[in-house]
Coordinates of C-alpha atoms and ligand atoms in Angstrom, one line a residue:
M3 CA -11.7 -1.5 21.9
K4 CA -11.9 -3.6 18.8
Q5 CA -9.1 -2.8 16.4
S6 CA -10.4 -2.4 12.8
N7 CA -6.9 -1.9 11.3
W8 CA -8.3 0.8 9.0
W9 CA -4.8 2.1 8.4
K10 CA -4.1 -0.9 6.2
N11 CA -6.3 0.6 3.5
A12 CA -5.2 4.2 4.0
V13 CA -2.9 6.6 2.3
V14 CA -1.2 9.1 4.6
Y15 CA -0.3 12.7 3.7
Q16 CA 2.4 14.3 5.8
I17 CA 2.2 18.0 6.5
Y18 CA 5.1 20.1 7.8
P19 CA 2.8 22.8 9.3
R20 CA 5.2 25.7 9.3
S21 CA 5.8 25.3 5.5
F22 CA 2.3 24.3 4.3
Q23 CA 0.0 27.4 4.2
D24 CA 0.1 30.6 6.1
S25 CA -3.4 32.2 6.7
N26 CA -2.5 35.3 8.6
N27 CA 0.6 36.5 6.8
D28 CA 3.1 36.2 9.6
G29 CA 5.1 34.0 7.3
I30 CA 4.5 30.8 9.2
G31 CA 2.1 28.1 8.1
D32 CA -0.7 27.5 10.5
L33 CA -3.8 25.3 11.3
Q34 CA -6.2 27.7 9.6
G35 CA -4.0 27.4 6.5
I36 CA -4.3 23.6 6.6
K37 CA -8.0 23.8 7.1
D38 CA -8.3 26.0 4.0
R39 CA -6.5 23.4 2.0
I40 CA -8.7 20.4 3.0
P41 CA -10.5 20.5 -0.4
Y42 CA -7.1 20.1 -2.1
L43 CA -6.2 17.1 0.1
K44 CA -9.7 15.6 -0.5
K45 CA -9.1 16.0 -4.2
L46 CA -5.8 14.1 -4.0
G47 CA -7.8 11.4 -2.2
V48 CA -5.7 10.8 0.9
D49 CA -7.2 9.3 4.0
V50 CA -5.0 10.5 6.8
I51 CA -3.1 13.7 7.6
W52 CA 0.0 13.4 9.8
L53 CA 1.1 16.7 11.3
N54 CA 4.7 17.3 12.4
P55 CA 4.8 18.7 15.9
I56 CA 2.6 21.8 16.5
Y57 CA 3.0 22.0 20.3
D58 CA 4.7 24.9 22.2
S59 CA 8.3 24.8 21.5
P60 CA 11.4 27.1 21.5
D61 CA 12.1 25.6 18.0
Q62 CA 15.7 24.7 18.4
D63 CA 14.8 21.7 16.3
N64 CA 11.6 23.0 14.6
G65 CA 9.1 21.7 17.1
Y66 CA 10.9 18.5 18.0
D67 CA 11.8 20.1 21.3
I68 CA 8.5 20.4 23.1
S69 CA 8.0 22.7 26.1
D70 CA 4.2 22.0 26.6
Y71 CA 2.6 18.9 25.2
R72 CA -0.9 20.1 25.8
N73 CA -0.8 23.3 24.0
I74 CA -0.8 24.4 20.4
A75 CA 2.0 26.8 19.7
S76 CA 0.4 30.2 19.2
K77 CA 2.2 30.6 15.8
Y78 CA 0.0 27.7 14.5
G79 CA -3.2 28.8 16.2
S80 CA -5.2 27.8 19.3
L81 CA -6.6 24.7 20.7
K82 CA -9.9 25.8 19.3
D83 CA -8.4 26.0 15.8
F84 CA -7.1 22.5 16.3
K85 CA -10.4 21.1 17.3
Q86 CA -12.0 22.8 14.3
L87 CA -9.4 21.3 12.0
L88 CA -10.0 17.9 13.5
N89 CA -13.7 18.2 13.2
T90 CA -13.6 19.4 9.6
L91 CA -11.3 16.5 8.7
H92 CA -13.6 14.0 10.3
E93 CA -16.6 15.5 8.5
Q94 CA -14.7 14.9 5.3
N95 CA -13.9 11.3 6.3
M96 CA -10.3 12.0 6.9
K97 CA -8.3 11.2 9.9
L98 CA -5.6 13.1 11.8
V99 CA -2.4 11.7 13.2
M100 CA -0.1 13.7 15.5
D101 CA 3.6 13.5 16.2
L102 CA 4.5 12.1 19.6
V103 CA 8.0 13.3 20.7
V104 CA 8.7 11.6 24.0
N105 CA 12.2 10.3 23.8
H106 CA 13.1 13.9 24.9
T107 CA 11.4 17.2 25.8
S108 CA 12.6 20.7 25.4
D109 CA 15.0 22.0 28.1
Q110 CA 12.3 24.7 28.5
H111 CA 9.7 22.1 29.6
D112 CA 8.6 22.6 33.2
W113 CA 9.8 19.0 34.0
F114 CA 13.3 19.8 32.9
K115 CA 13.3 23.3 34.5
A116 CA 12.6 21.6 37.8
S117 CA 14.8 18.6 37.2
R118 CA 17.9 20.6 36.6
K119 CA 17.5 22.5 39.9
S120 CA 18.3 19.8 42.4
R121 CA 18.7 16.1 42.9
S122 CA 15.7 15.9 45.3
N123 CA 12.6 17.3 43.8
K124 CA 9.6 15.6 42.1
Y125 CA 11.2 15.8 38.6
S126 CA 14.8 15.1 39.6
D127 CA 14.6 11.7 38.1
Y128 CA 12.6 12.6 35.0
Y129 CA 15.8 12.8 32.9
I130 CA 19.0 10.9 32.6
W131 CA 21.5 12.5 35.0
R132 CA 25.0 11.1 35.7
D133 CA 27.9 12.2 37.8
P134 CA 31.1 13.2 36.0
V135 CA 33.6 10.4 35.4
N136 CA 37.2 11.7 36.1
G137 CA 35.9 15.2 35.6
H138 CA 34.5 14.3 32.2
E139 CA 31.3 13.2 30.4
P140 CA 29.9 9.8 31.7
N141 CA 30.5 8.1 28.4
N142 CA 31.7 8.7 24.8
W143 CA 28.3 9.1 23.1
G144 CA 27.9 11.9 20.6
S145 CA 24.8 14.0 19.9
S146 CA 23.2 13.5 16.5
F147 CA 23.5 17.2 16.1
G148 CA 27.3 17.4 16.9
G149 CA 29.5 17.3 20.0
S150 CA 28.9 15.3 23.1
A151 CA 25.5 13.9 24.0
W152 CA 26.1 15.2 27.6
T153 CA 25.8 18.7 29.0
Y154 CA 26.9 19.7 32.5
V155 CA 24.6 21.5 34.9
P156 CA 26.5 23.2 37.8
E157 CA 23.3 23.2 40.1
R158 CA 23.3 19.4 40.2
K159 CA 27.0 19.0 39.5
Q160 CA 25.9 16.4 37.0
Y161 CA 25.6 15.8 33.3
Y162 CA 22.3 15.2 31.5
L163 CA 21.9 13.1 28.4
H164 CA 20.6 14.5 25.1
L165 CA 20.9 12.3 22.0
F166 CA 19.9 15.3 19.9
A167 CA 20.5 19.1 20.7
E168 CA 21.4 20.4 24.1
G169 CA 17.9 21.7 24.3
Q170 CA 16.4 18.2 23.9
P171 CA 17.1 16.4 27.1
D172 CA 16.2 12.6 27.0
L173 CA 13.4 11.5 29.3
N174 CA 14.2 8.7 31.8
W175 CA 11.8 6.0 30.8
E176 CA 13.1 3.8 33.6
N177 CA 11.1 6.0 35.9
P178 CA 7.5 4.7 36.0
Q179 CA 6.2 8.3 36.7
V180 CA 7.7 9.4 33.4
R181 CA 5.8 6.7 31.6
Q182 CA 2.6 7.6 33.3
S183 CA 3.0 11.3 32.5
V184 CA 3.6 10.3 28.8
Y185 CA 0.5 8.1 28.8
E186 CA -1.6 11.0 30.2
I187 CA -0.5 13.3 27.4
M188 CA -1.3 10.6 24.9
R189 CA -4.8 10.1 26.3
Y190 CA -5.4 13.9 26.4
W191 CA -5.2 14.1 22.6
L192 CA -6.7 10.7 21.9
D193 CA -9.8 11.6 24.0
M194 CA -10.0 14.8 21.9
G195 CA -10.5 12.5 19.0
I196 CA -7.2 12.2 17.1
D197 CA -6.7 9.0 15.1
G198 CA -3.2 8.0 16.0
Y199 CA 0.5 8.8 16.5
R200 CA 3.7 8.9 14.6
M201 CA 6.2 8.3 17.4
D202 CA 9.5 10.1 17.1
V203 CA 12.6 7.9 17.6
I204 CA 10.6 5.6 19.7
N205 CA 13.2 2.8 19.6
F206 CA 15.6 5.0 21.5
I207 CA 13.5 5.2 24.8
S208 CA 15.1 2.3 26.5
K209 CA 18.8 2.9 27.2
P210 CA 21.3 0.1 27.6
E211 CA 22.0 -0.7 31.2
G212 CA 25.0 1.2 32.6
L213 CA 25.2 3.4 29.5
P214 CA 28.4 1.9 28.3
D215 CA 30.8 3.5 25.8
Y216 CA 30.1 2.6 22.2
P217 CA 32.8 1.9 19.6
C218 CA 33.9 5.0 17.8
V219 CA 34.7 5.0 14.1
P220 CA 38.5 5.7 13.5
G221 CA 39.3 9.3 14.0
A222 CA 36.1 10.3 15.7
K223 CA 35.9 11.8 19.1
Y224 CA 32.4 10.6 20.0
S225 CA 30.5 7.5 19.2
N226 CA 27.2 7.1 17.4
S227 CA 24.7 7.4 20.3
Q228 CA 21.8 6.4 18.0
A229 CA 23.4 3.0 17.4
A230 CA 24.2 2.8 21.1
V231 CA 20.6 3.1 22.3
A232 CA 18.5 1.7 19.4
D233 CA 16.6 -1.3 20.3
G234 CA 17.2 -1.2 24.1
P235 CA 16.6 -4.0 26.6
R236 CA 13.2 -2.7 27.9
L237 CA 11.7 -1.5 24.6
N238 CA 9.2 -4.3 24.1
E239 CA 8.2 -4.0 27.7
F240 CA 7.6 -0.2 27.5
L241 CA 5.7 -0.5 24.2
Q242 CA 3.5 -3.3 25.6
E243 CA 2.7 -1.2 28.6
M244 CA 1.9 1.7 26.4
N245 CA -0.3 -0.5 24.3
R246 CA -2.1 -2.0 27.3
E247 CA -2.6 1.3 29.1
V248 CA -3.4 3.6 26.2
L249 CA -3.3 2.4 22.6
S250 CA -5.5 -0.6 23.0
K251 CA -8.4 1.6 24.2
Y252 CA -8.7 3.4 20.9
D253 CA -9.2 2.3 17.3
I254 CA -6.1 4.2 16.0
M255 CA -2.9 3.9 14.0
T256 CA 0.6 4.1 15.3
V257 CA 3.8 4.3 13.4
G258 CA 7.1 4.3 15.3
E259 CA 10.0 6.1 13.7
M260 CA 12.9 3.7 14.3
P261 CA 16.4 4.5 13.0
N262 CA 18.6 1.4 12.6
V263 CA 15.6 -1.0 12.7
T264 CA 15.9 -4.4 10.9
P265 CA 12.9 -6.3 9.5
E266 CA 13.3 -8.8 12.4
D267 CA 13.1 -5.9 14.9
A268 CA 10.1 -4.5 13.1
I269 CA 8.3 -7.9 13.4
N270 CA 9.2 -7.8 17.1
Y271 CA 7.7 -4.4 17.7
T272 CA 4.9 -4.3 15.2
G273 CA 4.1 -8.0 14.5
L274 CA 0.4 -8.4 13.7
D275 CA 0.0 -10.8 16.7
R276 CA 2.0 -8.5 19.1
K277 CA 0.3 -5.8 21.1
E278 CA 2.7 -3.0 20.5
L279 CA 2.7 -0.7 17.5
N280 CA 1.2 -1.0 14.0
M281 CA 4.1 0.1 11.7
V282 CA 7.7 1.3 11.8
F283 CA 9.4 3.8 9.7
Q284 CA 12.6 1.9 8.7
F285 CA 15.7 3.8 7.5
E286 CA 17.5 1.3 5.3
H287 CA 16.5 2.6 1.9
V288 CA 17.1 6.2 2.9
S289 CA 20.5 5.4 4.3
L290 CA 21.8 4.0 1.0
G291 CA 24.5 6.2 -0.5
A292 CA 26.1 7.0 2.8
N293 CA 29.7 8.2 2.6
P294 CA 32.3 5.4 2.4
D295 CA 34.3 7.5 4.9
P296 CA 32.5 6.7 8.2
R297 CA 33.5 10.1 9.7
F298 CA 31.0 11.7 7.2
G299 CA 28.2 9.3 8.0
Q300 CA 25.3 10.0 5.7
W301 CA 26.9 13.1 4.2
N302 CA 27.6 12.4 0.6
D303 CA 26.3 13.2 -2.9
E304 CA 26.5 9.8 -4.6
P305 CA 23.6 8.7 -6.7
I306 CA 21.6 5.7 -5.2
N307 CA 22.5 2.3 -6.5
L308 CA 19.4 0.7 -7.9
V309 CA 20.4 -2.9 -7.3
E310 CA 20.8 -2.0 -3.6
L311 CA 17.6 0.0 -3.4
K312 CA 15.7 -3.0 -4.9
Q313 CA 17.3 -5.4 -2.5
V314 CA 16.4 -3.3 0.5
L315 CA 12.8 -2.5 -0.4
S316 CA 12.2 -6.1 -1.5
K317 CA 13.6 -7.5 1.7
W318 CA 11.2 -5.4 3.7
Q319 CA 8.3 -6.4 1.4
N320 CA 9.0 -10.1 1.7
K321 CA 10.0 -10.3 5.4
L322 CA 7.0 -8.4 6.7
N323 CA 4.5 -10.1 4.4
G324 CA 1.9 -11.8 6.6
K325 CA 3.8 -10.9 9.8
A326 CA 3.8 -7.1 10.0
W327 CA 2.8 -4.2 7.9
N328 CA 5.2 -1.9 5.9
S329 CA 5.1 1.9 5.9
L330 CA 6.1 3.1 2.4
Y331 CA 7.9 6.4 2.0
W332 CA 10.5 8.1 -0.3
N333 CA 10.9 11.3 1.7
N334 CA 9.8 13.3 4.7
H335 CA 10.8 16.5 6.6
D336 CA 14.2 14.9 7.3
R337 CA 15.0 13.8 3.8
P338 CA 15.9 15.4 0.4
R339 CA 13.1 15.5 -2.1
A340 CA 12.3 12.1 -3.6
V341 CA 12.5 13.1 -7.3
S342 CA 15.9 14.8 -6.7
H343 CA 17.4 12.0 -4.6
F344 CA 16.1 8.8 -6.1
A345 CA 15.5 9.8 -9.7
N346 CA 16.1 13.0 -11.7
D347 CA 14.8 16.6 -11.2
D348 CA 16.2 17.9 -14.5
P349 CA 13.2 19.7 -16.1
K350 CA 13.4 17.4 -19.1
Y351 CA 12.7 14.3 -16.9
R352 CA 11.2 15.6 -13.7
I353 CA 7.5 14.9 -14.3
N354 CA 8.0 11.4 -15.6
A355 CA 10.6 10.6 -13.0
A356 CA 8.3 11.8 -10.1
K357 CA 5.5 9.7 -11.5
M358 CA 7.8 6.7 -11.9
L359 CA 8.8 6.9 -8.2
G360 CA 5.2 7.2 -7.1
T361 CA 4.2 4.2 -9.1
T362 CA 7.1 2.1 -7.9
L363 CA 6.3 2.7 -4.2
H364 CA 2.5 2.8 -4.3
M365 CA 2.2 -0.6 -5.9
M366 CA 3.9 -2.2 -2.9
Q367 CA 2.3 -3.7 0.2
G368 CA 2.0 -1.3 3.1
T369 CA 0.7 2.1 3.9
P370 CA 2.0 4.8 1.7
Y371 CA 3.1 8.2 3.0
I372 CA 3.1 11.2 0.7
Y373 CA 5.2 14.2 1.9
E374 CA 3.7 17.6 1.1
G375 CA 4.8 18.7 -2.4
E376 CA 5.9 15.2 -3.5
E377 CA 2.5 15.0 -5.3
I378 CA 3.5 17.9 -7.5
G379 CA 7.1 16.7 -7.9
M380 CA 8.7 19.4 -5.8
T381 CA 12.5 19.2 -6.0
N382 CA 15.5 19.9 -3.8
A383 CA 16.3 23.6 -3.2
H384 CA 19.8 23.5 -4.9
L385 CA 21.3 25.9 -2.4
T386 CA 24.8 27.0 -2.8
S387 CA 25.9 28.9 0.3
I388 CA 25.8 28.0 4.0
D389 CA 23.8 31.0 5.0
Q390 CA 20.9 29.7 2.9
Y391 CA 20.5 26.9 5.4
E392 CA 18.3 27.0 8.5
D393 CA 18.2 23.5 10.0
I394 CA 20.2 22.8 13.1
E395 CA 21.5 19.5 11.8
S396 CA 22.8 21.0 8.5
L397 CA 24.4 24.0 10.2
N398 CA 26.1 22.0 12.9
I399 CA 27.5 19.4 10.6
Y400 CA 28.9 22.0 8.3
H401 CA 30.4 23.8 11.3
D402 CA 31.9 20.6 12.7
L403 CA 33.3 19.0 9.5
V404 CA 34.5 22.2 7.8
E405 CA 35.5 24.5 10.6
K406 CA 36.0 22.5 13.9
E407 CA 37.5 19.3 12.7
A408 CA 38.5 20.6 9.3
I409 CA 38.2 17.2 7.6
T410 CA 36.7 18.6 4.4
D411 CA 36.4 21.9 2.6
S412 CA 33.4 24.2 2.3
Q413 CA 32.7 23.4 -1.4
T414 CA 32.5 19.6 -0.7
M415 CA 30.3 20.0 2.3
L416 CA 28.0 22.4 0.4
K417 CA 27.6 19.7 -2.3
Y418 CA 26.7 17.2 0.4
L419 CA 24.2 19.5 2.0
A420 CA 22.6 20.4 -1.4
S421 CA 22.2 16.7 -1.9
I422 CA 20.7 15.6 1.4
S423 CA 20.1 18.4 3.8
R424 CA 16.7 18.4 5.5
D425 CA 16.1 21.9 4.4
N426 CA 15.5 20.6 0.9
A427 CA 12.1 19.4 2.2
R428 CA 11.3 22.4 4.3
T429 CA 11.0 25.1 1.8
P430 CA 7.4 26.3 1.7
M431 CA 4.7 24.5 -0.3
Q432 CA 4.3 25.8 -3.8
W433 CA 0.7 26.7 -4.4
D434 CA 0.9 29.0 -7.4
D435 CA 3.2 31.4 -9.3
S436 CA 2.3 34.5 -7.4
N437 CA 4.6 36.2 -4.9
N438 CA 6.0 33.6 -2.4
A439 CA 4.1 30.8 -4.2
G440 CA 0.8 31.7 -2.5
F441 CA 2.3 30.4 0.7
T442 CA 2.2 33.7 2.4
E443 CA 1.8 37.4 1.7
G444 CA 4.2 38.2 4.5
T445 CA 7.9 37.3 4.8
P446 CA 8.2 33.5 4.7
W447 CA 10.0 32.0 7.7
Y448 CA 12.2 30.1 5.2
R449 CA 13.1 30.8 1.6
L450 CA 11.1 29.5 -1.3
N451 CA 12.5 27.1 -3.9
D452 CA 13.3 29.3 -6.9
N453 CA 11.4 27.0 -9.2
Y454 CA 8.0 27.8 -7.8
P455 CA 6.9 29.8 -10.8
T456 CA 6.8 26.6 -12.9
I457 CA 6.3 23.9 -10.2
N458 CA 3.2 24.6 -8.3
V459 CA -0.2 23.3 -7.4
K460 CA -2.1 25.7 -9.6
Q461 CA -0.1 24.5 -12.6
A462 CA -0.5 20.9 -11.6
L463 CA -4.3 21.1 -11.2
S464 CA -4.7 22.7 -14.7
D465 CA -2.7 20.0 -16.4
K466 CA -4.2 16.6 -16.8
E467 CA -0.7 15.1 -17.3
S468 CA 0.7 16.4 -14.1
V469 CA 2.3 14.5 -11.3
F470 CA -0.7 15.4 -9.1
Y471 CA -3.2 13.5 -11.2
H472 CA -0.9 10.6 -11.4
Y473 CA -0.7 10.4 -7.6
Q474 CA -4.5 10.9 -7.4
K475 CA -4.8 7.8 -9.6
L476 CA -2.3 5.8 -7.5
V477 CA -4.4 6.5 -4.4
E478 CA -7.6 5.6 -6.2
L479 CA -6.1 2.3 -7.4
R480 CA -5.0 1.3 -3.9
H481 CA -8.6 1.9 -2.7
Q482 CA -9.9 -0.1 -5.6
Y483 CA -7.7 -3.1 -5.8
E484 CA -7.2 -5.7 -3.1
I485 CA -4.2 -7.0 -4.9
I486 CA -2.4 -3.7 -4.4
R487 CA -3.2 -3.8 -0.7
L488 CA -2.7 -7.4 0.0
G489 CA -0.9 -9.2 -2.7
S490 CA 2.4 -11.0 -2.1
Y491 CA 5.6 -9.6 -3.6
N492 CA 8.2 -10.9 -5.9
L493 CA 11.2 -8.9 -7.3
L494 CA 12.1 -9.6 -10.9
D495 CA 15.7 -9.5 -12.2
P496 CA 17.4 -8.4 -8.9
Q497 CA 20.7 -7.6 -10.7
D498 CA 19.2 -5.4 -13.4
E499 CA 20.9 -2.0 -12.7
E500 CA 18.4 0.1 -14.7
V501 CA 14.9 -1.3 -14.2
F502 CA 13.0 -1.9 -11.0
A503 CA 10.4 -4.7 -11.9
Y504 CA 8.3 -6.7 -9.5
E505 CA 5.1 -8.6 -9.4
R506 CA 2.4 -8.9 -6.9
I507 CA 0.3 -12.1 -6.6
Y508 CA -3.2 -12.3 -5.1
N509 CA -5.6 -15.2 -5.7
N510 CA -5.6 -15.7 -9.5
Q511 CA -4.4 -12.2 -10.2
K512 CA -1.0 -10.8 -11.0
L513 CA 0.2 -7.3 -11.0
L514 CA 3.4 -6.5 -13.0
V515 CA 5.2 -3.3 -12.1
I516 CA 8.0 -2.1 -14.4
S517 CA 10.0 1.1 -13.8
N518 CA 12.9 2.5 -15.8
F519 CA 15.1 4.3 -13.4
T520 CA 17.3 5.8 -16.1
D521 CA 17.2 8.5 -18.7
S522 CA 17.8 6.0 -21.5
K523 CA 15.5 4.0 -23.7
L524 CA 15.7 0.3 -22.8
Q525 CA 14.5 -3.0 -24.1
R526 CA 13.4 -5.8 -21.8
E527 CA 11.5 -9.1 -22.0
Y528 CA 9.0 -10.2 -19.3
N529 CA 7.5 -13.0 -21.3
E530 CA 3.9 -12.0 -20.6
E531 CA 0.9 -11.3 -22.7
L532 CA 0.4 -7.8 -21.6
K533 CA -1.5 -6.0 -24.2
G534 CA -4.7 -4.4 -23.0
H535 CA -4.0 -4.9 -19.4
L536 CA -2.3 -1.6 -18.6
L537 CA -3.5 -0.2 -15.3
I538 CA -1.4 3.0 -15.0
S539 CA 1.5 4.5 -16.9
N540 CA 3.4 7.8 -17.3
Y541 CA 3.4 7.8 -21.1
K542 CA 0.4 8.2 -23.3
D543 CA 1.0 5.1 -25.4
D544 CA 2.4 1.6 -24.6
L545 CA 5.4 0.4 -26.5
G546 CA 5.3 -3.0 -24.8
M547 CA 8.8 -3.9 -23.6
T548 CA 10.5 -0.8 -25.0
L549 CA 10.9 1.4 -21.9
R550 CA 11.4 5.1 -22.5
P551 CA 13.3 7.4 -20.0
Y552 CA 11.8 7.0 -16.5
E553 CA 8.8 5.1 -18.0
S554 CA 6.8 3.2 -15.4
K555 CA 3.8 1.1 -15.9
V556 CA 1.6 -1.4 -14.2
Y557 CA -0.2 -4.3 -15.8
L558 CA -3.0 -6.3 -14.2
L559 CA -3.3 -9.9 -15.4
D560 CA -6.2 -12.0 -14.4
Ligands
LIG5 O1 14.5 12.2 13.5 C1 15.3 11.1 13.9 C2 16.6 11.1 13.5 O2 17.4 10.2 13.9 C3 17.2 12.2 12.7 O3 18.4 12.6 13.3 C4 17.5 11.8 11.3 O4 18.3 10.7 11.3 C5 18.2 12.9 10.6 O5 17.3 14.0 10.6 C6 18.4 12.6 9.2 O6 19.0 13.6 8.6 C7 13.4 12.6 14.3 C8 12.7 13.7 13.6 O7 12.1 13.3 12.5 C9 13.7 14.8 13.4 O8 13.1 15.9 12.6 C10 14.2 15.3 14.7 O9 15.2 16.3 14.5 C11 14.7 14.2 15.6 O10 13.9 13.0 15.6 C12 14.8 14.6 17.0 O11 13.5 14.8 17.5
LIG6 CA1 0.6 32.1 10.1

């Protein structure tokens, strides 16, 4: 099948289904709810919808533990609802991308239920089983959600590997039958007409030979298994096989979620001349601000250093230019809200700050991803007590660091969680100022952000100056201007700690993007004749090189 690479011109909108729109008042967002909101998505102008997992799942990790890959979880609707959603999106010229979670399954999947029973059945070798070593776990790897990455099963007298929760056993990709089973699942949805896959932790599927110990940070009991398995020896081979057997037969987009990936790796797995994947989600810019004490990993509440942020994003822009294709994102279902994390959600600045971030990212080369609610400037939830949290990662890390290991106190950990917990992104979508923000008339599965009476879609649509219309324009500009899609990139003043400025060059055109990341008024000189060339801005007038708080503007010079 000829690859048209349509995704290079596209803007993706990510939907976290359980928090988007409930249609039957059971408190859980569903497919019918998404369908009802297509006109809203159309108005925003996005081209592609990516859905977080909607398959059958016991929900230990909100759908990232799949027990049946071919069925829609009944809380979201039926297969018929899914086909209707897909058709309606296609009628509206939109595409649909699904989440593919095949590094691991749920422990409730039939494959695992069989596998755990004995060492000699059809599925015995579908997972990664190892004998105890001196009565202990086979190696020192830790689970990303706390504790060891190994769980013992008496029936087999063996441990199985789970990089994530106990209920998320890792598939054994060394087994060719596992790979064929995965390809069959992929074809099943692709033949139904979906337009691509976002692949969960896909750079973890090939484990290092012999599963050796990985160095621990001082004081830690377990090592970082993500670092131990990322980028494994057979990853290229597996992705090439997947491409040959499945992906190349369809004109689709693929984006591989790849923690720990470098630009060199990205070129290796997604290079334009390679037959593997189309894009990666890299983690460097969202890993900035990690705790200086390695025992805490990402858990911290430091503001992001702008010089570092510019350095990281610019590196990705420059290194991939002409060789691979960037995915552009500030946040997703695993991250705090963009405006809270990278800028300022104080009501005084929130709107300009959210627009500023949008402009800074959307003027770059790559495919932008908008996470539900980002387009109206939704903020972190500002939670203050541990029982307001829901997410397995947040609850476990609190339990481990405050109670089990007792290396910090509850107040400190609550500050860290408020700053970066995934639950910040998972509060329901804020549609209007009615009860439960118009998300549901039932009891919502998870609490609303208290600020929904002021921050909501209804308000945004009625206000021409809202974040929504700014995002709408950003999407429009990308569709309109080749320079935004294809221009090369050049960072200006890398050491400037307050302003993120860069230019894009394409043929005889130049785009100048200037963003004030502070709440202060600044003065800068860019030595250009800019008057009359403003393409988009978040203030009504243009004061030239005087930059007001969170002011962001783009000039097109030709
Ligand atoms: O996330 C990958 C991952 O590595 C996460 O542990 C991430 O680093 C963490 O959430 C940051 O706080 C993917 C999914 O996006 C995530 O929702 C799943 O929990 C995880 O895989 C397991 O499937
Ligand atoms: Ca529902």
